[in-house]
Coordinates of C-alpha atoms in Angstrom, one line a residue:
X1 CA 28.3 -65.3 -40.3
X2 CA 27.9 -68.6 -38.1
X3 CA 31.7 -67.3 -36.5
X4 CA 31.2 -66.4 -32.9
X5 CA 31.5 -62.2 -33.2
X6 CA 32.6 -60.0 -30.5
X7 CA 32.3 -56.5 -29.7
X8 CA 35.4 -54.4 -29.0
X9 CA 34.3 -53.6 -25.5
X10 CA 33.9 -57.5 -24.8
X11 CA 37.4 -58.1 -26.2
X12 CA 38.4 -55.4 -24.3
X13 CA 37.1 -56.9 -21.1
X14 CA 38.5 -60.9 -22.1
X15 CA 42.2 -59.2 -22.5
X16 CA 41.3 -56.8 -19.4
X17 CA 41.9 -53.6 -21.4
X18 CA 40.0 -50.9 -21.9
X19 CA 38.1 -49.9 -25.2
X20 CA 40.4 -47.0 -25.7
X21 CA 43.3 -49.6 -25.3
X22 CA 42.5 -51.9 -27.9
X23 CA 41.7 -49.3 -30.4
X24 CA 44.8 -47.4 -30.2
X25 CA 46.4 -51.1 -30.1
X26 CA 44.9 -51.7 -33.9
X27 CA 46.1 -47.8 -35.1
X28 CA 49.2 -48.7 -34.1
X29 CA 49.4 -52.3 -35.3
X30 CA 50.1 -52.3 -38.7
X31 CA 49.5 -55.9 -39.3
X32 CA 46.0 -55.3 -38.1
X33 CA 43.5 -54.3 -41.2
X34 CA 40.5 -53.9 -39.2
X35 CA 38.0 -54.0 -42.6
X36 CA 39.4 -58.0 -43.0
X37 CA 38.5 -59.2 -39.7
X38 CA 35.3 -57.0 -38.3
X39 CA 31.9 -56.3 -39.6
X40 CA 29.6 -53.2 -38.5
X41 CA 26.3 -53.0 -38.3
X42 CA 24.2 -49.4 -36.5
X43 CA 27.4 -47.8 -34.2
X44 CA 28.8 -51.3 -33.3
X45 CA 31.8 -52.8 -34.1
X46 CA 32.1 -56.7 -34.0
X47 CA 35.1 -58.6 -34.4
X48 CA 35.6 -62.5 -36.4
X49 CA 37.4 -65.0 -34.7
X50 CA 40.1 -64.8 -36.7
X51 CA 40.4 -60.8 -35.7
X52 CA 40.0 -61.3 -32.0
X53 CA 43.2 -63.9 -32.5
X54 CA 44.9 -61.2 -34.3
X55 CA 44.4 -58.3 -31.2
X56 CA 44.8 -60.8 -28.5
X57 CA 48.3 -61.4 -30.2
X58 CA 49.3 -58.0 -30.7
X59 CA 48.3 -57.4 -26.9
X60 CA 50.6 -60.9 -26.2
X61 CA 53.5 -59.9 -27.6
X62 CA 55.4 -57.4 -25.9
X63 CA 59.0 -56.8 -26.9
X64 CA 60.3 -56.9 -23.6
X65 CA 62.8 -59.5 -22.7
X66 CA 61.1 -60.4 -19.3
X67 CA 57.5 -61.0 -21.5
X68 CA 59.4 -62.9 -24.5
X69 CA 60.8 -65.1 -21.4
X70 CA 57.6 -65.6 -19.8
X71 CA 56.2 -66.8 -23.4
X72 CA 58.5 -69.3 -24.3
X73 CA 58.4 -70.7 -20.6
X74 CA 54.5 -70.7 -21.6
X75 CA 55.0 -72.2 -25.1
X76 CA 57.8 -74.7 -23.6
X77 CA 55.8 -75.6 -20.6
X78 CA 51.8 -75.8 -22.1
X79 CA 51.3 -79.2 -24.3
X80 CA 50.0 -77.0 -26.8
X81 CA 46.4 -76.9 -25.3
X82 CA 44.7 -76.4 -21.9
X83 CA 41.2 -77.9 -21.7
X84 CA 41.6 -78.9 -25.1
X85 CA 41.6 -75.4 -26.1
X86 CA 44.6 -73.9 -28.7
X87 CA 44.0 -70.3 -27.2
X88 CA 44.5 -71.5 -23.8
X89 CA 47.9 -70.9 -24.2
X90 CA 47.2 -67.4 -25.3
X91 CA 45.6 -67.0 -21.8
X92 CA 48.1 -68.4 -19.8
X93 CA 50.9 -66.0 -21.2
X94 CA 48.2 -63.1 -21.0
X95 CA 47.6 -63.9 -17.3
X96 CA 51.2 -64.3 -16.6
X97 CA 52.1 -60.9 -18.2
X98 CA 49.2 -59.6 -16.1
X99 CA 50.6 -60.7 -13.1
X100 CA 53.9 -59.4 -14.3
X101 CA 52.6 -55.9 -14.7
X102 CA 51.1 -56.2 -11.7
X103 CA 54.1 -56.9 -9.6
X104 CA 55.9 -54.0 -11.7
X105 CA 52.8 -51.6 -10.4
X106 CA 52.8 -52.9 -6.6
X107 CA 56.9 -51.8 -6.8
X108 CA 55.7 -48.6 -8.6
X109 CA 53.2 -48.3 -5.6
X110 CA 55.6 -48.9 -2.7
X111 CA 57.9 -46.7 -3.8
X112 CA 55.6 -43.8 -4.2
X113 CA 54.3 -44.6 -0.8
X114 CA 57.4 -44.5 0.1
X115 CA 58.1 -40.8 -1.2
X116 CA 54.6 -40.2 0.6
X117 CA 55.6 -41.2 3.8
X118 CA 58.9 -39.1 3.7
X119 CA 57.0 -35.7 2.5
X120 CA 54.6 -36.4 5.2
X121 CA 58.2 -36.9 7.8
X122 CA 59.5 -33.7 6.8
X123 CA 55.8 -31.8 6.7
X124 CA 56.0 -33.0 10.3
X125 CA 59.2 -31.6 11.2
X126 CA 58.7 -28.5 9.3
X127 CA 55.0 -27.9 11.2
X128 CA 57.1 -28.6 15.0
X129 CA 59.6 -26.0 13.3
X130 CA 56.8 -23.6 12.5
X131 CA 55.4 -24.3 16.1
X132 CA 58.0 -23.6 17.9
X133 CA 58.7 -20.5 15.9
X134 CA 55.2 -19.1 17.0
X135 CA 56.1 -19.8 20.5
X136 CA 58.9 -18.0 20.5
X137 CA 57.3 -15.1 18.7
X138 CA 54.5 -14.8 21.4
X139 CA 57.0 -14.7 24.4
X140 CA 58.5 -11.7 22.4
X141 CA 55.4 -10.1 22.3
X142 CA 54.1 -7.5 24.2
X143 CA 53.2 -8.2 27.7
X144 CA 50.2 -8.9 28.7
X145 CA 47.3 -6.9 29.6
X146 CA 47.7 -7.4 33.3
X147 CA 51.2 -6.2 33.3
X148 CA 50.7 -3.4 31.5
X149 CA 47.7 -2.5 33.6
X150 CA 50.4 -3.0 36.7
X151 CA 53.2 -1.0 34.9
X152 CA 50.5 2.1 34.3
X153 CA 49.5 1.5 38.0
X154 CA 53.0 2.1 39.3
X155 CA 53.5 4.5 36.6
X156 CA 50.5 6.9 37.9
X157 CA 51.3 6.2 41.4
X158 CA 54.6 7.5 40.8
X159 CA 53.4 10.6 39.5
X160 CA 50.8 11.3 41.9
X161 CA 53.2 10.7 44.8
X162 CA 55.5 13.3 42.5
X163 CA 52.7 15.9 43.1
X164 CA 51.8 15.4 46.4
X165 CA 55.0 16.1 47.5
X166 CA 55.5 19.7 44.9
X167 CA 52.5 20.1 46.4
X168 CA 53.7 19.9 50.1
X169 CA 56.3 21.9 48.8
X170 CA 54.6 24.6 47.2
X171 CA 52.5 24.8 50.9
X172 CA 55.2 24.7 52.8
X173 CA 57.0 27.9 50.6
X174 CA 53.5 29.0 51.4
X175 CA 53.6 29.1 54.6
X176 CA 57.4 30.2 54.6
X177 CA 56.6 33.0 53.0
X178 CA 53.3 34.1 55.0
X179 CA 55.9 33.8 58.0
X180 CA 58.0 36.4 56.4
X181 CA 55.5 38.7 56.0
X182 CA 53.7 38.7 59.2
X183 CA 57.3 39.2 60.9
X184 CA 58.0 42.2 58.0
X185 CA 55.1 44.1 58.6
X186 CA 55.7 47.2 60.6
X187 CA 53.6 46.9 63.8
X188 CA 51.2 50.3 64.5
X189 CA 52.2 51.8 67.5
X190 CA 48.9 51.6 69.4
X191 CA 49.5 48.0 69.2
X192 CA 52.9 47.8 70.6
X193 CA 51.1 48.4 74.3
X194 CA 48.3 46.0 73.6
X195 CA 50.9 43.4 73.9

């Protein structure tokens, strides 16, 4: 074993995947036969040279047009080696795909901040709607406590001001009436020289 071995979370991190990413990358890969290029020893899973190439590739070569453009601009462009190194190429095209997803997510992004910023417009208005709403409710409502207070005031003065005067009334019939009868009573006759 003098290859250099890898574990699938260091692969993971070289490509800039997750664990999960890589091993649903191999189940789905049928090129890749994971019992030719890895070797296990405990719970660990290390990958040859030779494997690593193999999952790096699959992870390269996207079907999209824009990728398969942006790896033959990378195979036409790169003498075949950076640094010396054959896989250098391999990094190039990785880090331009990364870029290229990246730009994809930043659209992705602006446009849900975009949505964001228009459900937070139209929570606004619909909060001012609600606002106003209330405000009209509570000059609807009943009035207040001091002008109900002044509305019983009135109300009671009104009434007392009512009996007052049924009671002048009733006094004055009183009186009326004790007039009547002082002036109907028959006068004794042993008065009548009194006077």
């Amino acid at each position: 074993m003098s290859e250099k071995l890898k574990t699938i979370k260091e692969l993971a991190d070289e490509i800039g995947v997750s664990k999960q990413a890589v091993w649903q990358k191999i189940k789905k890969e049928s090129s890749i036969d994971l019992r030719q290029f890895t070797s296990k020893k405990g719970n660990t899973v290390y990958v040859y040279v030779d494997g690593q190439k193999v999952i790096k590739s699959a992870f390269f070569n996207k079907t999209s047009t824009k990728k398969r453009q942006q790896k033959v601009f990378v195979d036409d462009n790169v003498n075949n080696s950076v640094d010396g190194n054959p896989e250098g190429n391999e990094e190039i095209l990785f880090l331009r795909n990364l870029v290229s997803e990246l730009q994809s997510e930043k659209k992705e992004l602006h446009k849900l901040l975009d949505q964001q910023q228009r459900l937070a417009l139209q929570d606004k208005k619909l909060l001012d709607e609600y606002k106003s709403e209330i405000n009209d409710l509570k000059a609807l409502k009943m009035p207040s406590q001091e002008t109900e207070f002044k509305h019983l005031d009135n109300q009671y003065k009104d009434e007392v001001n009512a009996l007052k005067e049924k009671l002048e009334n009733l006094q004055e019939q009183i009186k009326d009436q004790k007039r009547i009868e002082e002036q109907e009573k028959p006068r004794k006759w042993w008065g009548l020289w009194r006077k």
